[in-house]
Short mmCIF file of C-alpha atoms in Angstrom, two decimals:
data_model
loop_
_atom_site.label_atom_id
_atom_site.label_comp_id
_atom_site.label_asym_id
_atom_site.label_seq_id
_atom_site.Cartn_x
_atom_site.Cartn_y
_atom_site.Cartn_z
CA UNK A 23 16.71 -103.23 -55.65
CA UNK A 24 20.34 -105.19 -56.70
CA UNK A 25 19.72 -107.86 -58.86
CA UNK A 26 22.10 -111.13 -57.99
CA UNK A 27 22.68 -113.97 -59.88
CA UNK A 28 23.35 -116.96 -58.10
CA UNK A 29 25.17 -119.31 -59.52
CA UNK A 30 24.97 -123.25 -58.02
CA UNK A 31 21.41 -124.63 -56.50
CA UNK A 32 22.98 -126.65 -53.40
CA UNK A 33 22.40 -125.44 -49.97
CA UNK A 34 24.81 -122.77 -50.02
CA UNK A 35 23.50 -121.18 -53.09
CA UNK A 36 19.90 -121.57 -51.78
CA UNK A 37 20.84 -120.42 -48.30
CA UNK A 38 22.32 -117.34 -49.80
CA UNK A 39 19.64 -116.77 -52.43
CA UNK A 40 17.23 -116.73 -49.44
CA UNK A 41 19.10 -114.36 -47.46
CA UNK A 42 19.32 -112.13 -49.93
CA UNK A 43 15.34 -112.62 -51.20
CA UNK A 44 14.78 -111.78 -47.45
CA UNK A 45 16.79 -108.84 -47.58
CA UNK A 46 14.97 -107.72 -50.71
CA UNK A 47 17.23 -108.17 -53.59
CA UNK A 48 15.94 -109.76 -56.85
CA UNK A 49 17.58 -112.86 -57.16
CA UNK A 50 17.93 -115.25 -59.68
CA UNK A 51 19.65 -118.71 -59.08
CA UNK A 52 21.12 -121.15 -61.93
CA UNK A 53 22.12 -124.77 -61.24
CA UNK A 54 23.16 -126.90 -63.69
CA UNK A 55 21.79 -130.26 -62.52
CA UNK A 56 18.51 -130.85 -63.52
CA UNK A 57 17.14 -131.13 -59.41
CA UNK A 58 18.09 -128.41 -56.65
CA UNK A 59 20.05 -129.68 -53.63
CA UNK A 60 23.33 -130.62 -54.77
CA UNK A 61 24.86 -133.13 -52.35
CA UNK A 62 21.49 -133.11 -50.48
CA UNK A 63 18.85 -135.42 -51.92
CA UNK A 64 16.16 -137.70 -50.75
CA UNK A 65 14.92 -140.38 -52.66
CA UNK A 66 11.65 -142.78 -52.15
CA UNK A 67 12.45 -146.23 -52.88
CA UNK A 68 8.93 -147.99 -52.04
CA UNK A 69 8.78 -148.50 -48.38
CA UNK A 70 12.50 -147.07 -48.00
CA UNK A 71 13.76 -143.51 -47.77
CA UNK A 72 17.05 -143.14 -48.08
CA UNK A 73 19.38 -140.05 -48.39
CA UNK A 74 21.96 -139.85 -51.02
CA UNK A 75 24.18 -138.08 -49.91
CA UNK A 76 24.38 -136.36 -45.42
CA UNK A 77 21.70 -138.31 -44.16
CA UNK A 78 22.14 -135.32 -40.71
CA UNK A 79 23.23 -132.38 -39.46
CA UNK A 80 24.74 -131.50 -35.88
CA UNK A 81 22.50 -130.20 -33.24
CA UNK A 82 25.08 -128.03 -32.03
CA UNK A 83 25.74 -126.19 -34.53
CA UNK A 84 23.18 -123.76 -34.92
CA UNK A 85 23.30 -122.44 -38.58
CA UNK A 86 20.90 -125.34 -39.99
CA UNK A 87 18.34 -125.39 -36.90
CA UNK A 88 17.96 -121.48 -37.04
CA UNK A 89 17.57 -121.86 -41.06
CA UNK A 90 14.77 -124.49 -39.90
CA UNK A 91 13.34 -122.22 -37.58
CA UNK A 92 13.27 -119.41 -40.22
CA UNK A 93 11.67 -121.30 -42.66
CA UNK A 94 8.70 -123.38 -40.33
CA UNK A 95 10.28 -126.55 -40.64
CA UNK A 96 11.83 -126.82 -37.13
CA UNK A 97 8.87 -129.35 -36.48
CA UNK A 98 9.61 -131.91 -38.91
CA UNK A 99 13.19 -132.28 -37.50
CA UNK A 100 13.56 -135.47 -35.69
CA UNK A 101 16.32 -137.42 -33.16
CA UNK A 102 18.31 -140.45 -33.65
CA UNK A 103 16.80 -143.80 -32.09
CA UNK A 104 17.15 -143.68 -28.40
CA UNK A 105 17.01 -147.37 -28.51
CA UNK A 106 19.82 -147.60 -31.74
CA UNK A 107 22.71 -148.67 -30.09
CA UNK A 108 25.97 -147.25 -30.45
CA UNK A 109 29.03 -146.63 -32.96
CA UNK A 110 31.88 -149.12 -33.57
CA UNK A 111 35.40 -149.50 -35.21
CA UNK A 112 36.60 -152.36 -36.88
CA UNK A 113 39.92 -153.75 -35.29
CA UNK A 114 41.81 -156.38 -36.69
CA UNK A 115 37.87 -157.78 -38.40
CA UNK A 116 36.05 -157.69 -35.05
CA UNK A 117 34.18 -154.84 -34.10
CA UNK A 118 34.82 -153.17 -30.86
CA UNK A 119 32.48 -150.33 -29.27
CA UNK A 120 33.94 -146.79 -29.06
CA UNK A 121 34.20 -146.15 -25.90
CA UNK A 122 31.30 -143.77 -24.17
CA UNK A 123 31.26 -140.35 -24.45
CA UNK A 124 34.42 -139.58 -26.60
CA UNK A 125 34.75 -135.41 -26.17
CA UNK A 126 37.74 -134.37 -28.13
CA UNK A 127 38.88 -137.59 -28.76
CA UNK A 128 39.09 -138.40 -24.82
CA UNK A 129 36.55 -140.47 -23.54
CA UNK A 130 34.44 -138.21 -20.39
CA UNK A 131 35.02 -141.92 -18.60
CA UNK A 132 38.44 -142.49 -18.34
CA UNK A 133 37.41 -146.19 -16.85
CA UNK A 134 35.79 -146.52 -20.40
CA UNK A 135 39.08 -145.88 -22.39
CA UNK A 136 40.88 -148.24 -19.65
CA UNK A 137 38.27 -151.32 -20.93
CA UNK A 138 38.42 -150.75 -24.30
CA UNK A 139 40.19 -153.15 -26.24
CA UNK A 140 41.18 -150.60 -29.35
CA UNK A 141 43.99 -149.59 -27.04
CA UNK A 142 47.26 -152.10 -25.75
CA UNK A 143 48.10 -151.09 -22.41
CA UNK A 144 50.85 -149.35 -23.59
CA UNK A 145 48.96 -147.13 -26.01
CA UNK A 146 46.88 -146.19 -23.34
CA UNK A 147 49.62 -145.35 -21.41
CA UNK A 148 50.59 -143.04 -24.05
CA UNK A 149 47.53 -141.68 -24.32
CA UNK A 150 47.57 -140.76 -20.55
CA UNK A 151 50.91 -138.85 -21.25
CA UNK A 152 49.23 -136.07 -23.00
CA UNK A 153 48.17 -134.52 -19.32
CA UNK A 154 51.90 -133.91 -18.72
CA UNK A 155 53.13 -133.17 -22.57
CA UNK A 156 53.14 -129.27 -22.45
CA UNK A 157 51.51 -127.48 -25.17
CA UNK A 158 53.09 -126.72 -28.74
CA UNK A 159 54.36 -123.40 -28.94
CA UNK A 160 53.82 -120.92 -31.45
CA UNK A 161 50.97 -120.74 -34.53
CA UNK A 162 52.28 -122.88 -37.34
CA UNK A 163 49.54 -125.04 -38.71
CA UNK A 164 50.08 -129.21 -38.45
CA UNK A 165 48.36 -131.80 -40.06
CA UNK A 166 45.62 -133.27 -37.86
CA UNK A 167 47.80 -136.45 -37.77
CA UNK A 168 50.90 -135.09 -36.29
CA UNK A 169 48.98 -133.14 -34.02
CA UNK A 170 46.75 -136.46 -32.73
CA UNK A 171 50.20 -138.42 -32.56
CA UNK A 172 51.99 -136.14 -30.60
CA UNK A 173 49.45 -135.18 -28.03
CA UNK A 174 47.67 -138.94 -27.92
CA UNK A 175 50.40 -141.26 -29.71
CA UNK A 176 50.25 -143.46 -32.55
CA UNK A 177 47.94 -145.98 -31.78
CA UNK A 178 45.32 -143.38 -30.55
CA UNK A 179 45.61 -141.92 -33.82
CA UNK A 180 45.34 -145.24 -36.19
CA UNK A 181 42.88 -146.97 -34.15
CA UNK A 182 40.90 -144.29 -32.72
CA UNK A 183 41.40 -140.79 -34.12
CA UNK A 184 42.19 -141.54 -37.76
CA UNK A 185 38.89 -143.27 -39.05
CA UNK A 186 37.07 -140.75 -36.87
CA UNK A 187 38.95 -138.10 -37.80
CA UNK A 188 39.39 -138.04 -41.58
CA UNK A 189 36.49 -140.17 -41.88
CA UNK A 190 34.60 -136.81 -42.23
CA UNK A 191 36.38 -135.40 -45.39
CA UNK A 192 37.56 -138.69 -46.81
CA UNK A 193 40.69 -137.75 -46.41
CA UNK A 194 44.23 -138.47 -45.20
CA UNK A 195 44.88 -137.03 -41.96
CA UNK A 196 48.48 -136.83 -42.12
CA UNK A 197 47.81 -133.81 -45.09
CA UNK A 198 44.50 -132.36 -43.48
CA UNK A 199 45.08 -128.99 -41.75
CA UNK A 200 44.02 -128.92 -38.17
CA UNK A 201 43.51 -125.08 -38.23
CA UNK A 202 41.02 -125.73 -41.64
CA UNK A 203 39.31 -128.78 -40.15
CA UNK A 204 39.81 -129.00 -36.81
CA UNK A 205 40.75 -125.86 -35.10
CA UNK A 206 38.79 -126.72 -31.97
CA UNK A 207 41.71 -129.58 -30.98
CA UNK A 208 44.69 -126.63 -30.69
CA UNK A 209 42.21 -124.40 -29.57
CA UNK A 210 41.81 -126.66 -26.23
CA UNK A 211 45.79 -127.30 -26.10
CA UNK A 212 46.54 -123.87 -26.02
CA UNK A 213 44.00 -123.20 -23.80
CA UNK A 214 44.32 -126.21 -20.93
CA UNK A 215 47.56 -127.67 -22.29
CA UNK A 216 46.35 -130.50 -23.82
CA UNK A 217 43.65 -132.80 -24.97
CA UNK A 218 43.08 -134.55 -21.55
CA UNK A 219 42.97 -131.36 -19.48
CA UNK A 220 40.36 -129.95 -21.59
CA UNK A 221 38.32 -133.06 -21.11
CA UNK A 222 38.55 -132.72 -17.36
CA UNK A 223 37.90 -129.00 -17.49
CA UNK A 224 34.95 -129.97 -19.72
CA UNK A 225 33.48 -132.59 -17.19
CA UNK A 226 34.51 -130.15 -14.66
CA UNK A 227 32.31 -127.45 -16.19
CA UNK A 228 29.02 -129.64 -16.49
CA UNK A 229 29.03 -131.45 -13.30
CA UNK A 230 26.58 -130.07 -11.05
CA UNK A 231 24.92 -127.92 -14.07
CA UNK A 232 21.36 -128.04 -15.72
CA UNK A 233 20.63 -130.10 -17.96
CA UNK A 234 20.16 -128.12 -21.13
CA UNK A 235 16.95 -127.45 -22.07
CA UNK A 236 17.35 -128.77 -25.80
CA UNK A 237 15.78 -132.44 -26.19
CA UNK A 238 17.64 -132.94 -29.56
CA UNK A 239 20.44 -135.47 -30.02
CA UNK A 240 24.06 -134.32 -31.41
CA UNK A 241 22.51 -135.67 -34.61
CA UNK A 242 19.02 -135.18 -35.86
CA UNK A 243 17.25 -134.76 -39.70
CA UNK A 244 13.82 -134.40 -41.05
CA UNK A 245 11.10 -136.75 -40.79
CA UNK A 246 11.24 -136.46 -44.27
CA UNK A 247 14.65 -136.66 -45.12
CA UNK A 248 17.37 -133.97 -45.70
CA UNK A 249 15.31 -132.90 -49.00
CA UNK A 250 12.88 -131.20 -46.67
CA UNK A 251 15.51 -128.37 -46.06
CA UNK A 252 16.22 -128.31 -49.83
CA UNK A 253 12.14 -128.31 -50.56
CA UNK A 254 11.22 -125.73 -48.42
CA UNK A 255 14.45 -123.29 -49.41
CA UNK A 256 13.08 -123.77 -53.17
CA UNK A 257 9.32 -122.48 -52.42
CA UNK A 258 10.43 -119.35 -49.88
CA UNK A 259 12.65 -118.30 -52.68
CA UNK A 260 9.70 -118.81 -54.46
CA UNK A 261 9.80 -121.82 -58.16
CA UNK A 262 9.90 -118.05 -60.78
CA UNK A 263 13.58 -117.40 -59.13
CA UNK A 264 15.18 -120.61 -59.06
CA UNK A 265 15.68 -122.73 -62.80
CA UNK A 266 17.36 -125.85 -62.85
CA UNK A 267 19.73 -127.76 -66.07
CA UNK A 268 21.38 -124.14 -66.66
CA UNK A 269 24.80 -123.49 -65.43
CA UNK A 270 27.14 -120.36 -65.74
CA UNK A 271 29.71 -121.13 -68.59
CA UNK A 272 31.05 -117.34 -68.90
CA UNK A 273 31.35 -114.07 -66.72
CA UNK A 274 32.21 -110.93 -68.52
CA UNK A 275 31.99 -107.63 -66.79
CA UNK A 276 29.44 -105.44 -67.87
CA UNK A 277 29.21 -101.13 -67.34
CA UNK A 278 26.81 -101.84 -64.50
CA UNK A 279 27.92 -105.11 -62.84
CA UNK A 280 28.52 -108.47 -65.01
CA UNK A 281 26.91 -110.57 -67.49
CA UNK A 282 26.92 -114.20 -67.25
CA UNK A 283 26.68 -116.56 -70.38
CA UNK A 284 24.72 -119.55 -69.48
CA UNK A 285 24.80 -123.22 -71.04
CA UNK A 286 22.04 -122.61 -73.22
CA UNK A 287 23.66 -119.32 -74.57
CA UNK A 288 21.26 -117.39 -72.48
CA UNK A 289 22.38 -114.53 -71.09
CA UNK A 290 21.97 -112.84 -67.49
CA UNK A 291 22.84 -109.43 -66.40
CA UNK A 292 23.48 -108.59 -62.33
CA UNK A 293 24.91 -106.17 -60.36
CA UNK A 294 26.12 -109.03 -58.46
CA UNK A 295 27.12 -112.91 -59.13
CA UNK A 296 27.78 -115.38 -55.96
CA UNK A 297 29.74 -118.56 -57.10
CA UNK A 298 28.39 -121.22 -54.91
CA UNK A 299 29.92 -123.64 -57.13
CA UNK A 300 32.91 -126.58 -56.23
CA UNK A 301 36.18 -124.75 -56.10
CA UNK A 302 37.69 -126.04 -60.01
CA UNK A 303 34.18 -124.77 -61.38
CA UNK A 304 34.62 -121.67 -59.87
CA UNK A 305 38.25 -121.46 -61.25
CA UNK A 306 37.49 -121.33 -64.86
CA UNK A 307 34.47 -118.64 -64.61
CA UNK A 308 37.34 -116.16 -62.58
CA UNK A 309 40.78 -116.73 -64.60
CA UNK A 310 39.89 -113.92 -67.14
CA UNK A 311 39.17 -111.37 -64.22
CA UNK A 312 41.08 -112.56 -61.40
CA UNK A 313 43.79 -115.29 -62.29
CA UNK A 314 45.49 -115.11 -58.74
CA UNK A 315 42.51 -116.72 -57.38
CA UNK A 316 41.76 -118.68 -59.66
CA UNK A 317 44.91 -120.80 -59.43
CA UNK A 318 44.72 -120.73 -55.69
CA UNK A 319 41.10 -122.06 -56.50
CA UNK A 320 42.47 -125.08 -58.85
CA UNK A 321 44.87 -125.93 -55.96
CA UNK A 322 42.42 -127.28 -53.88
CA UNK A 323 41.78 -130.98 -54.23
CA UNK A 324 39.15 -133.28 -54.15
CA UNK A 325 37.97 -136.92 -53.29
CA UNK A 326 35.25 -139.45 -55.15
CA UNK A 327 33.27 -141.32 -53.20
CA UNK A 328 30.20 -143.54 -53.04
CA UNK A 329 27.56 -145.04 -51.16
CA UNK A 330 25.62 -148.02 -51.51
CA UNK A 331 22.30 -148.94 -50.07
CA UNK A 332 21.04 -152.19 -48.83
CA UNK A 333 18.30 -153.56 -47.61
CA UNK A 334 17.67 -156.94 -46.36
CA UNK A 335 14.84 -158.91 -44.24
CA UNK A 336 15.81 -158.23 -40.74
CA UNK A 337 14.82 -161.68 -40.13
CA UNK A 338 17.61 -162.88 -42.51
CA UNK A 339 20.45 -161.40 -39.92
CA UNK A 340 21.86 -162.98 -37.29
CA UNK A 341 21.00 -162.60 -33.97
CA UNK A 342 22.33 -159.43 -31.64
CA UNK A 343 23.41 -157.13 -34.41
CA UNK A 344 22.92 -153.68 -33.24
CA UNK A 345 24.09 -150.02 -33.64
CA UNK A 346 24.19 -147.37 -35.52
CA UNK A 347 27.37 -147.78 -37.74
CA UNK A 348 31.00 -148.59 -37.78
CA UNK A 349 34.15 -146.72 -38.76
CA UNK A 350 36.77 -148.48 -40.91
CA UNK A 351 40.65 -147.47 -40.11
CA UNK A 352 43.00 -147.55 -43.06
CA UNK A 353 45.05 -150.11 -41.33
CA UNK A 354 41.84 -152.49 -42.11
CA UNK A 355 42.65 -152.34 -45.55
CA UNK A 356 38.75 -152.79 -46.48
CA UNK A 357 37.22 -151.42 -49.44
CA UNK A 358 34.57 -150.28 -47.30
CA UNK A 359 35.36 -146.58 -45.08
CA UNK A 360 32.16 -146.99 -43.28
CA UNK A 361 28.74 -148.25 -42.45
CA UNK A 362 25.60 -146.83 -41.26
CA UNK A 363 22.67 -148.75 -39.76
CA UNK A 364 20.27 -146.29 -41.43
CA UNK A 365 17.26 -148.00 -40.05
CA UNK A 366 18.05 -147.69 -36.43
CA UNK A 367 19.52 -144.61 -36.73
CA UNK A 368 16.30 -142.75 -37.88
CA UNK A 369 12.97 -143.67 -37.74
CA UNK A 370 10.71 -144.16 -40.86
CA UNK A 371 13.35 -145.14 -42.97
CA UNK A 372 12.27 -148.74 -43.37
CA UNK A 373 9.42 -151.15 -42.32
CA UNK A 374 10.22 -152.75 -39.56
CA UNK A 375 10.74 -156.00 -40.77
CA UNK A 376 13.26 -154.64 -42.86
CA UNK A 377 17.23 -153.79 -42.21
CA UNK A 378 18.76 -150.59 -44.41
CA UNK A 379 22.26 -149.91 -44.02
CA UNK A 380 24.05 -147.31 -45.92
CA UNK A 381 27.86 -148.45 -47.25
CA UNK A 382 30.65 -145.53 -47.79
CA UNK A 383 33.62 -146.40 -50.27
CA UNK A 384 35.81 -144.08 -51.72
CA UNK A 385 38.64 -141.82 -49.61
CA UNK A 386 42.19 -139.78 -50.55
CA UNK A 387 44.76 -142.42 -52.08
CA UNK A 388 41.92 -145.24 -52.36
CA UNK A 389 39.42 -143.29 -54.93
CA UNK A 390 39.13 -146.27 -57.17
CA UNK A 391 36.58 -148.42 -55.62
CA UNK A 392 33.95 -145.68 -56.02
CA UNK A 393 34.32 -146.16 -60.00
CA UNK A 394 33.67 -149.49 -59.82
CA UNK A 395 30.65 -150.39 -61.46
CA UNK A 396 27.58 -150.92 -59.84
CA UNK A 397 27.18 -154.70 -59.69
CA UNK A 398 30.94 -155.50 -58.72
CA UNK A 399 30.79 -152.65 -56.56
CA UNK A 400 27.38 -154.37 -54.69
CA UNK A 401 28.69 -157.66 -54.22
CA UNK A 402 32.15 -156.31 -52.78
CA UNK A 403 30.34 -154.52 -50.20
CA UNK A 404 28.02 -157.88 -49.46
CA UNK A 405 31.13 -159.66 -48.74
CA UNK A 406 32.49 -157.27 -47.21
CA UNK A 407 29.46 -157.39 -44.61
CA UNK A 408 29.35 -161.04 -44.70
CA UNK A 409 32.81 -161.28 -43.20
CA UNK A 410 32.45 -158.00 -40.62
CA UNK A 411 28.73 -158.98 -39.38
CA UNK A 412 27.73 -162.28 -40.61
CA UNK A 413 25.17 -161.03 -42.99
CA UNK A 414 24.55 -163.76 -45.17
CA UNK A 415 21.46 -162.43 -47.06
CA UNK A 416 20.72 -161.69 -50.45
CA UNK A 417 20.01 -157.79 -50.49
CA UNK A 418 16.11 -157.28 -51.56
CA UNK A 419 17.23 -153.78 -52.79
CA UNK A 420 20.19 -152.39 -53.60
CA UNK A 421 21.86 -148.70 -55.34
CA UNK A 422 24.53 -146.93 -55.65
CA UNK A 423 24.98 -142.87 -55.22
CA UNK A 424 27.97 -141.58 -57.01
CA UNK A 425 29.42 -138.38 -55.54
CA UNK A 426 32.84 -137.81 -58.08
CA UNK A 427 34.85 -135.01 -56.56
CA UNK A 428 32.52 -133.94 -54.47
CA UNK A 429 34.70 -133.65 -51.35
CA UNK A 430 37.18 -131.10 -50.90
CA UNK A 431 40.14 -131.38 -49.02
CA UNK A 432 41.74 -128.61 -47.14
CA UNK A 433 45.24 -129.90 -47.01
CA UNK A 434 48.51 -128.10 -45.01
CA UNK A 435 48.87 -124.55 -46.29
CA UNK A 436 44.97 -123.77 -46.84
CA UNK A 437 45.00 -121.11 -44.78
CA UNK A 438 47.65 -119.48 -46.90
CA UNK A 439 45.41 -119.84 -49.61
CA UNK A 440 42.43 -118.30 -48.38
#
């Protein structure tokens, strides 16, 4: 029976810690915060519940639903509001609905993108170009900005793609790899010769078929929150396996595997040792064995960000807001990168009578308003909301979730470095 230390109590280190518990290896897993979950946490704030940190995961993709499945939680997950309205981008301080059924960043209505007002006729008339632009040649990699601006154009890309886009990572698109983030995008140029042919061959390929048996939404969570996942990991590893506050300071090799040094000047033998770990912690436990790596490791960079958490009596905002969120383009120049309606996104994550929306702030080359402190950092996102929606209202709760480089960025040349 190998004995593995894990090192890092997030959901990659629990994920692999249960595989390998599974599997039948003894396992031991360290994390140096004092809870388990890393960027996934759940907190109960009276009647609120309000994740941290991802408040989803995609439907789609089926690594998280099978881990569900796998560990008798596949129950508790639950769909977005059918009756929650849609997403929005802020253009020029008004908010404008993104257009229906965007599928790789072409609408599946063509008539929608031809009403939207995100577009001048003469961007969408770019946009339309990319069904004649032939595909790129070759298999250098691109940022995801050049790529979007010469298949779609520039205004496609700044009012459309780019707070979509890099609104994922936080990031700037124009130094984002497309083959590291978005490999998908060439994968569909090379394959129909551009992004407006695959969207036809996509509609093409559904028309006429069944729906799919699935009732879940492209985004769903736990009734519970995302902590669920994290909760139920912990006890089928099982609470003797898993201790929390400790964290992996040293790795020396030992005759029959390595020994690892912890923070309290513990020590742990293994025959094995997974790093699940950010990239700059895993950099200083490898330069004594494996310096190559190590510096390719410190390469990598990484983005701050926040989020703040509001609530306010939904009788205290005006009349015919709806949705579930809004995007923020650079161009906007708003401290603010996004907003999520987290009470009509998900239900049972506030009364009824009460409104919680989740605030993002933080991306690459605009860190700083994440450090702000917490009051100035409130009342900047209160006016921001005042002048985007009209809220008004004093928030009856409010707190903020610091996440400082907790977003890497896998910038032009990453696949080199892997």
């Amino acid at each position: 029976m190998p004995r593995v230390l894990v090192a890092g109590g997030g959901v990659a280190g629990l994920a692999a810690a249960w595989t390998l518990h599974r599997a039948g290896a003894d396992v031991e897993l360290v994390e140096i915060a004092p809870r388990l979950g890393g960027k996934l946490n759940t907190e109960r704030c009276g009647d609120l519940l309000i994740d941290t940190g991802p408040d989803s995961f995609l439907s789609s993709k089926p690594a998280a639903v099978r881990l569900a499945t796998e560990l008798g939680i596949a129950d508790q997950i639950i769909n977005t509001r059918k009756d929650g309205g849609g997403t929005f981008i802020l253009r020029r301080g008004k908010l404008q609905p993104l257009p229906e059924g965007i599928t790789l960043l072409v609408p599946a209505s063509f008539r929608a993108i031809a009403r939207s007002p995100l577009l001048s006729p003469l961007g969408k008339a770019r946009m339309a170009l990319d069904y004649v632009i032939p595909a790129r040649k070759g298999n250098d990699d691109e940022s995801v900005g050049a790529f979007v601006r010469r298949r779609l154009g520039r205004e496609a890309f700044e009012r459309l793609a780019e707070p979509l886009l890099s609104g994922i990572y936080a990031g700037d698109a124009d130094a984002l790899s497309l083959a590291c983030t978005f490999p998908r995008l060439r994968e569909v140029e090379r394959t129909h010769g551009g992004m407006v042919r695959g969207a036809l061959a996509q509609r093409r390929a559904t028309t006429g078929n069944t729906p799919s048996s699935s009732s879940r939404t492209p985004f769903v969570s736990f009734a519970g929150g995302m902590s669920t996942l994290i909760d139920a990991l912990a006890c089928a590893i099982g609470p003797q396996r898993t201790r929390t506050g400790l964290g992996v300071v040293a790795l020396d090799r030992s005759p029959n595997g390595w020994r690892a040094t912890l923070s309290d000047d513990s020590c742990v033998s293994a025959d094995g040792v997974i790093l699940a770990v950010p990239a700059f912690a895993s950099a200083e436990l490898l330069a004594p064995h494996a310096p190559d790596l190590s510096a390719a490791l410190r390469e990598i960079p990484w983005v701050s960000t926040a989020t703040i958490s509001l609530a306010f009596p939904r009788a205290a905002l005006p009349d015919g807001l709806s949705g579930r969120g809004f995007v923020v383009p650079r161009a906007e120049r708003r401290v603010l990168t996004a907003v999520t309606w987290t009470s009509q996104k998900f239900p049972g994550r506030a009364p009824d009578d009460i409104a919680l929306l989740r605030g993002f702030v933080g991306r690459a080359g605009n860190e700083e308003p994440a450090a702000l402190p917490e009051d100035t950092l409130v009342d900047l996102v209160c006016t921001e909301l005042r002048e985007i929606l009209g809220i008004r209202a004093t928030p009856t709760f409010a707190r903020v979730y610091r996440w400082p480089r907790a977003l890497p960025q896998y910038t032009l040349g990453h696949t080199e470095r892997l």
